[in-house]
Amino acid sequence: MTEPPPSTFPRVRAGDLTSDLDITAEELRQLLDLARLVKRHPERYRLALRGRILSLLFEKPSLRTRMTFEVAAKQLGGDAILNTGPVGGREPVEDVARNLERWTDLIVARTFSQETVDALARFAKIPVVNALSDLYHPCQALADMQTLREQWGEWRGHKLAFVGDGNNVAHSLMLDAARLGLDFACITPPGYEPRPEIVAKAREFAVETGALIEVTNDLDEGLRGAGAVYTDVWASMGFEHEAAERARVFAAYQVNRELMARALPGAFFMHCLPAHREEEVTTEVIESPVSLVFEQAENRLHAQKALLLMLLDGPAH
Ligand code: CP
Ligand code: NVA
């Protein structure tokens, strides 16, 4: 037996990205460094994933995630195949996993439940990437951290304030911010706070980096010193039936000119998109020069290319 050739790219030890927790702080930094390189020199990676096929399993709608994974796969020399609908509806999730691993090289899954992503990862021998679940949106957070570094040069010494529902996007941002030394405030209406066990994990990471992780219902407190303000829809996919109730509860948390004025002067505005103008954010703010929303969307492509390279370890070219 000959030794396998050395890895071209740093590896993700867990082999998956079922949540932000699958990658270490070191791997997160390596991934973001690679994402910067891939963005600067896309031509160098044209054949890196030659012959590799991604399975895209989407239980929910998507524009950015689905498109950027497909474009990433193609621009890296591979391809992607989309399958929509419930994962595990016609047959057990473990059978889905054991079929896909025979034909394709990596599974990207957008699911209602985190348990479905975890089950895919448990049963598939190929890498599984969480493309948004009820609990996490790790690919979004990677692109957002890339976007912030482009603006600030580094994360340390800055603060990101998330305003809205303390669910998937907030969780992933908090976990990455804590590991990168970025101060983070999660500002929610009472009853919509992030999961305590995820906050505890972020605070554990923050001990290493010195990042301050705040969870509050108080806008003034959370926005104080923030150089970027982030929001997300009030009713996530799967919660549309609660939209009317949430519109009432979240009204005071709308990101508008007055709310932005409570952050640092010139603070950036961020949103994972899709955005509902005049609900969680005013048109004035999202269309203003401080808005980074399309930079974030663009970086989905570059960050996910880096992720695919690290998970699939494409051959040198
Ligand atoms: N931000 C994001 O994940 O967008 P899509 O739902 O369009 O994929
Ligand atoms: N929190 C939102 C994010 C969409 C990208 C949702 O889950 O619908």
Coordinates of C-alpha atoms and ligand atoms in Angstrom, one line a residue:
M1 CA 0.0 0.0 0.0
T2 CA 1.4 3.4 -0.9
E3 CA 0.8 6.4 1.3
P4 CA -2.0 8.7 0.1
P5 CA -0.7 12.0 -1.2
P6 CA -0.7 14.8 1.3
S7 CA -3.8 16.9 1.6
T8 CA -4.0 19.9 -0.7
F9 CA -6.3 21.8 1.7
P10 CA -6.7 21.7 5.5
R11 CA -9.1 19.0 6.6
V12 CA -12.3 19.3 8.7
R13 CA -11.6 16.7 11.3
A14 CA -15.3 15.9 11.9
G15 CA -15.7 15.3 8.2
D16 CA -19.1 17.1 8.3
L17 CA -20.7 20.5 8.9
T18 CA -23.9 19.4 10.6
S19 CA -23.6 22.5 12.8
D20 CA -21.0 25.2 13.5
L21 CA -19.7 23.0 16.3
D22 CA -18.3 20.4 13.8
I23 CA -15.4 22.7 13.0
T24 CA -12.8 23.8 15.5
A25 CA -11.8 27.5 16.0
E26 CA -8.6 26.7 14.1
E27 CA -10.5 25.1 11.2
L28 CA -12.9 28.0 11.1
R29 CA -10.0 30.4 10.7
Q30 CA -8.4 28.2 8.0
L31 CA -11.7 28.0 6.2
L32 CA -12.1 31.8 6.2
D33 CA -8.5 32.3 5.0
L34 CA -9.1 29.8 2.2
A35 CA -12.4 31.6 1.3
R36 CA -10.5 34.9 1.0
L37 CA -8.0 33.2 -1.3
V38 CA -10.7 31.5 -3.4
K39 CA -12.4 34.8 -3.9
R40 CA -9.2 36.5 -5.0
H41 CA -8.0 33.7 -7.3
P42 CA -11.0 31.7 -8.4
E43 CA -9.1 30.4 -11.5
R44 CA -6.7 28.4 -9.3
Y45 CA -9.5 26.1 -8.2
R46 CA -11.2 25.5 -11.5
L47 CA -10.5 21.8 -11.5
A48 CA -10.2 21.2 -7.7
L49 CA -13.4 19.1 -7.5
R50 CA -13.3 17.6 -10.9
G51 CA -15.7 14.7 -11.1
R52 CA -17.2 15.3 -7.7
I53 CA -21.0 15.4 -7.4
L54 CA -23.0 17.1 -4.6
S55 CA -26.5 15.9 -3.5
L56 CA -28.6 18.9 -2.7
L57 CA -31.6 17.9 -0.5
F58 CA -33.9 20.8 0.2
E59 CA -37.1 20.4 2.3
K60 CA -37.6 24.2 2.2
P61 CA -37.3 26.9 -0.4
S62 CA -33.9 28.5 -1.2
L63 CA -32.4 31.0 -3.6
R64 CA -28.9 31.8 -2.2
T65 CA -28.0 28.5 -0.6
R66 CA -29.1 26.3 -3.4
M67 CA -27.7 28.5 -6.2
T68 CA -24.3 29.1 -4.5
F69 CA -23.7 25.4 -3.8
E70 CA -24.6 24.6 -7.4
V71 CA -22.4 27.4 -8.8
A72 CA -19.6 26.5 -6.4
A73 CA -19.6 22.9 -7.5
K74 CA -19.6 23.8 -11.2
Q75 CA -16.9 26.5 -10.8
L76 CA -14.7 24.0 -9.0
G77 CA -15.1 21.4 -11.8
G78 CA -17.8 19.3 -10.2
D79 CA -21.5 19.3 -10.3
A80 CA -24.6 19.2 -8.1
I81 CA -28.0 17.6 -8.3
L82 CA -31.1 18.9 -6.5
N83 CA -33.8 16.9 -4.8
T84 CA -36.6 18.7 -3.2
G85 CA -39.3 17.5 -0.7
P86 CA -39.2 15.8 2.7
V87 CA -36.0 13.9 3.5
G88 CA -37.2 10.6 4.9
G89 CA -40.8 10.9 3.7
R90 CA -40.8 8.0 1.3
E91 CA -38.2 5.9 3.1
P92 CA -36.1 6.1 6.2
V93 CA -33.4 8.8 6.4
E94 CA -30.8 6.1 6.9
D95 CA -31.8 4.6 3.5
V96 CA -31.6 8.0 1.8
A97 CA -28.1 8.4 3.2
R98 CA -27.0 4.9 2.2
N99 CA -28.2 5.5 -1.4
L100 CA -26.7 8.9 -1.9
E101 CA -23.3 7.8 -0.7
R102 CA -23.1 5.2 -3.5
W103 CA -23.6 7.9 -6.2
T104 CA -22.4 11.2 -4.9
D105 CA -19.6 12.7 -2.9
L106 CA -21.2 15.0 -0.4
I107 CA -24.7 15.8 0.9
V108 CA -26.0 19.4 1.4
A109 CA -29.2 19.3 3.4
R110 CA -31.8 22.0 4.2
T111 CA -34.2 20.4 6.6
F112 CA -36.9 21.4 9.1
S113 CA -35.3 19.4 11.9
Q114 CA -31.7 19.3 13.0
E115 CA -32.3 15.6 13.7
T116 CA -32.6 14.9 10.0
V117 CA -29.2 16.5 9.3
D118 CA -27.7 14.6 12.2
A119 CA -29.2 11.3 11.0
L120 CA -27.9 11.8 7.5
A121 CA -24.4 12.4 8.9
R122 CA -24.7 9.3 11.2
F123 CA -25.6 7.0 8.3
A124 CA -23.8 8.4 5.3
K125 CA -20.1 7.7 4.8
I126 CA -19.8 10.9 2.8
P127 CA -19.6 14.5 4.3
V128 CA -22.9 16.1 5.2
V129 CA -23.4 19.9 5.3
N130 CA -26.2 21.7 7.1
A131 CA -27.8 24.1 4.6
L132 CA -30.1 25.5 7.4
S133 CA -32.1 23.6 10.0
D134 CA -34.3 24.8 12.8
L135 CA -31.2 25.2 14.9
Y136 CA -28.3 26.3 12.7
H137 CA -27.3 28.0 9.5
P138 CA -23.5 27.5 9.5
C139 CA -22.9 28.3 5.8
Q140 CA -24.6 31.7 6.3
A141 CA -22.4 32.5 9.3
L142 CA -19.2 31.7 7.4
A143 CA -20.1 34.1 4.6
D144 CA -21.1 36.8 7.2
M145 CA -17.8 36.4 9.0
Q146 CA -15.9 36.7 5.7
T147 CA -18.0 39.9 4.9
L148 CA -17.1 41.5 8.3
R149 CA -13.4 40.8 7.9
E150 CA -13.5 42.5 4.5
Q151 CA -14.9 45.6 6.1
W152 CA -12.9 45.7 9.3
G153 CA -9.8 43.8 8.5
E154 CA -10.3 41.6 11.5
W155 CA -13.0 40.6 14.0
R156 CA -11.4 41.3 17.3
G157 CA -12.2 44.7 18.8
H158 CA -15.6 44.9 17.0
K159 CA -19.2 44.1 18.0
L160 CA -22.0 42.6 16.0
A161 CA -25.6 43.0 17.3
F162 CA -28.2 40.6 16.1
V163 CA -31.8 41.9 16.5
G164 CA -34.7 39.5 16.1
D165 CA -35.5 35.9 16.5
G166 CA -32.9 34.0 18.4
N167 CA -33.0 30.9 16.2
N168 CA -30.9 29.3 13.5
V169 CA -29.0 32.4 12.1
A170 CA -28.5 33.9 15.5
H171 CA -27.1 30.7 16.9
S172 CA -24.6 30.2 14.1
L173 CA -23.4 33.8 14.2
M174 CA -23.0 33.6 18.0
L175 CA -20.9 30.4 17.8
D176 CA -18.6 31.8 15.1
A177 CA -18.3 35.3 16.6
A178 CA -17.3 33.7 20.0
R179 CA -14.5 31.7 18.3
L180 CA -13.2 34.6 16.2
G181 CA -13.0 37.1 19.1
L182 CA -15.9 39.2 17.8
D183 CA -18.2 40.7 20.5
F184 CA -21.8 39.6 19.9
A185 CA -25.1 40.7 21.3
C186 CA -28.3 38.8 20.6
I187 CA -31.3 41.2 21.2
T188 CA -34.7 39.5 21.1
P189 CA -38.2 40.1 22.4
P190 CA -38.9 38.1 25.6
G191 CA -39.6 34.5 24.7
Y192 CA -37.5 34.5 21.6
E193 CA -34.1 34.2 23.2
P194 CA -31.4 31.8 21.7
R195 CA -31.2 28.3 23.2
P196 CA -29.4 28.4 26.5
E197 CA -27.2 25.5 25.7
I198 CA -25.9 27.2 22.6
V199 CA -25.3 30.4 24.5
A200 CA -23.4 28.4 27.1
K201 CA -21.3 26.8 24.3
A202 CA -20.6 30.2 22.8
R203 CA -19.5 31.6 26.2
E204 CA -17.2 28.6 26.7
F205 CA -15.5 29.5 23.3
A206 CA -15.4 33.1 24.3
V207 CA -13.3 32.3 27.4
E208 CA -10.5 31.5 24.9
T209 CA -10.9 34.6 22.7
G210 CA -12.1 37.2 25.1
A211 CA -15.2 37.9 23.1
L212 CA -18.2 39.3 25.0
I213 CA -21.4 37.3 24.3
E214 CA -24.6 39.2 25.5
V215 CA -28.2 38.0 25.4
T216 CA -30.7 40.7 26.1
N217 CA -34.2 42.0 25.4
D218 CA -33.0 45.6 25.7
L219 CA -32.2 47.3 22.5
D220 CA -30.1 50.1 24.0
E221 CA -28.0 47.7 26.0
G222 CA -27.4 45.3 23.0
L223 CA -26.7 48.0 20.4
R224 CA -24.3 49.9 22.5
G225 CA -20.9 49.9 20.7
A226 CA -22.1 47.8 17.8
G227 CA -20.3 48.3 14.5
A228 CA -22.8 46.1 12.6
V229 CA -26.5 45.4 13.1
Y230 CA -28.0 42.2 11.8
T231 CA -31.5 41.1 11.4
D232 CA -33.5 38.2 10.0
V233 CA -37.2 37.5 9.2
W234 CA -39.5 37.5 12.1
A235 CA -41.3 34.3 11.0
S236 CA -38.8 31.7 9.8
M237 CA -39.7 29.0 7.3
G238 CA -42.1 26.6 9.0
F239 CA -43.4 29.4 11.3
E240 CA -45.4 31.3 8.8
H241 CA -48.6 30.5 10.7
E242 CA -47.3 32.6 13.6
A243 CA -46.6 35.6 11.3
A244 CA -49.4 37.8 12.7
E245 CA -48.5 37.2 16.3
R246 CA -44.8 37.7 15.6
A247 CA -45.4 40.9 13.8
R248 CA -47.0 42.3 17.0
V249 CA -44.3 40.9 19.3
F250 CA -41.3 42.0 17.1
A251 CA -42.6 45.4 16.1
A252 CA -40.4 47.3 18.5
Y253 CA -37.4 45.5 17.1
Q254 CA -37.7 46.6 13.5
V255 CA -34.3 47.8 12.2
N256 CA -35.0 51.3 11.1
R257 CA -33.1 54.6 11.1
E258 CA -33.9 55.3 14.8
L259 CA -32.7 51.8 15.8
M260 CA -29.5 52.1 13.7
A261 CA -28.8 55.4 15.5
R262 CA -28.4 53.5 18.8
A263 CA -25.4 51.6 17.3
L264 CA -22.0 53.2 16.5
P265 CA -22.1 56.0 13.9
G266 CA -21.8 54.4 10.4
A267 CA -22.6 50.9 11.7
F268 CA -23.2 48.4 8.9
F269 CA -26.5 46.7 8.3
M270 CA -26.6 43.0 7.6
H271 CA -29.4 40.5 6.7
C272 CA -29.1 36.9 5.5
L273 CA -32.0 37.5 3.0
P274 CA -34.7 37.0 2.0
A275 CA -35.8 40.3 3.6
H276 CA -39.3 41.5 4.2
R277 CA -39.1 45.3 3.7
E278 CA -41.0 47.4 6.2
E279 CA -41.3 44.4 8.6
E280 CA -37.9 43.4 10.2
V281 CA -36.1 46.2 8.3
T282 CA -37.1 49.4 6.5
T283 CA -36.4 49.9 2.9
E284 CA -34.4 53.0 3.8
V285 CA -32.0 51.0 5.9
I286 CA -31.6 47.9 3.6
E287 CA -31.1 50.1 0.6
S288 CA -28.7 52.5 2.3
P289 CA -24.9 52.7 1.7
V290 CA -24.2 50.9 5.0
S291 CA -26.1 47.8 3.9
L292 CA -23.9 44.7 3.2
V293 CA -26.6 42.3 2.2
F294 CA -25.4 41.6 -1.3
E295 CA -21.8 41.3 -0.2
Q296 CA -23.0 38.7 2.3
A297 CA -24.9 36.9 -0.5
E298 CA -21.9 37.0 -2.8
N299 CA -19.7 35.5 0.0
R300 CA -22.0 32.5 0.3
L301 CA -20.3 31.4 -2.9
H302 CA -16.7 31.9 -1.8
A303 CA -17.1 30.6 1.7
Q304 CA -18.9 27.4 0.5
K305 CA -16.2 26.8 -2.1
A306 CA -13.7 26.8 0.8
L307 CA -15.9 24.5 2.8
L308 CA -16.2 22.1 -0.1
L309 CA -12.5 22.1 -0.7
M310 CA -11.8 21.3 3.0
L311 CA -14.4 18.6 3.2
L312 CA -13.7 16.9 -0.2
D313 CA -10.0 17.7 -0.3
G314 CA -9.8 18.0 -4.1
P315 CA -6.6 16.9 -5.8
A316 CA -4.0 19.4 -6.8
H317 CA -4.3 20.9 -10.3
Ligands
CP1 N1 -29.8 33.3 3.3 C1 -30.2 32.1 2.7 O1 -30.0 31.0 3.2 O2 -31.0 32.3 1.6 P1 -31.9 31.2 0.9 O3 -33.0 30.8 1.9 O4 -32.4 31.8 -0.3 O5 -31.0 30.0 0.6
NVA2 N1 -34.3 32.2 9.9 C1 -34.7 32.1 8.5 C2 -33.4 32.2 7.7 C3 -33.7 32.1 6.2 C4 -32.4 32.1 5.4 C5 -35.4 30.9 8.3 O1 -35.1 29.9 8.9 O2 -36.4 30.9 7.5

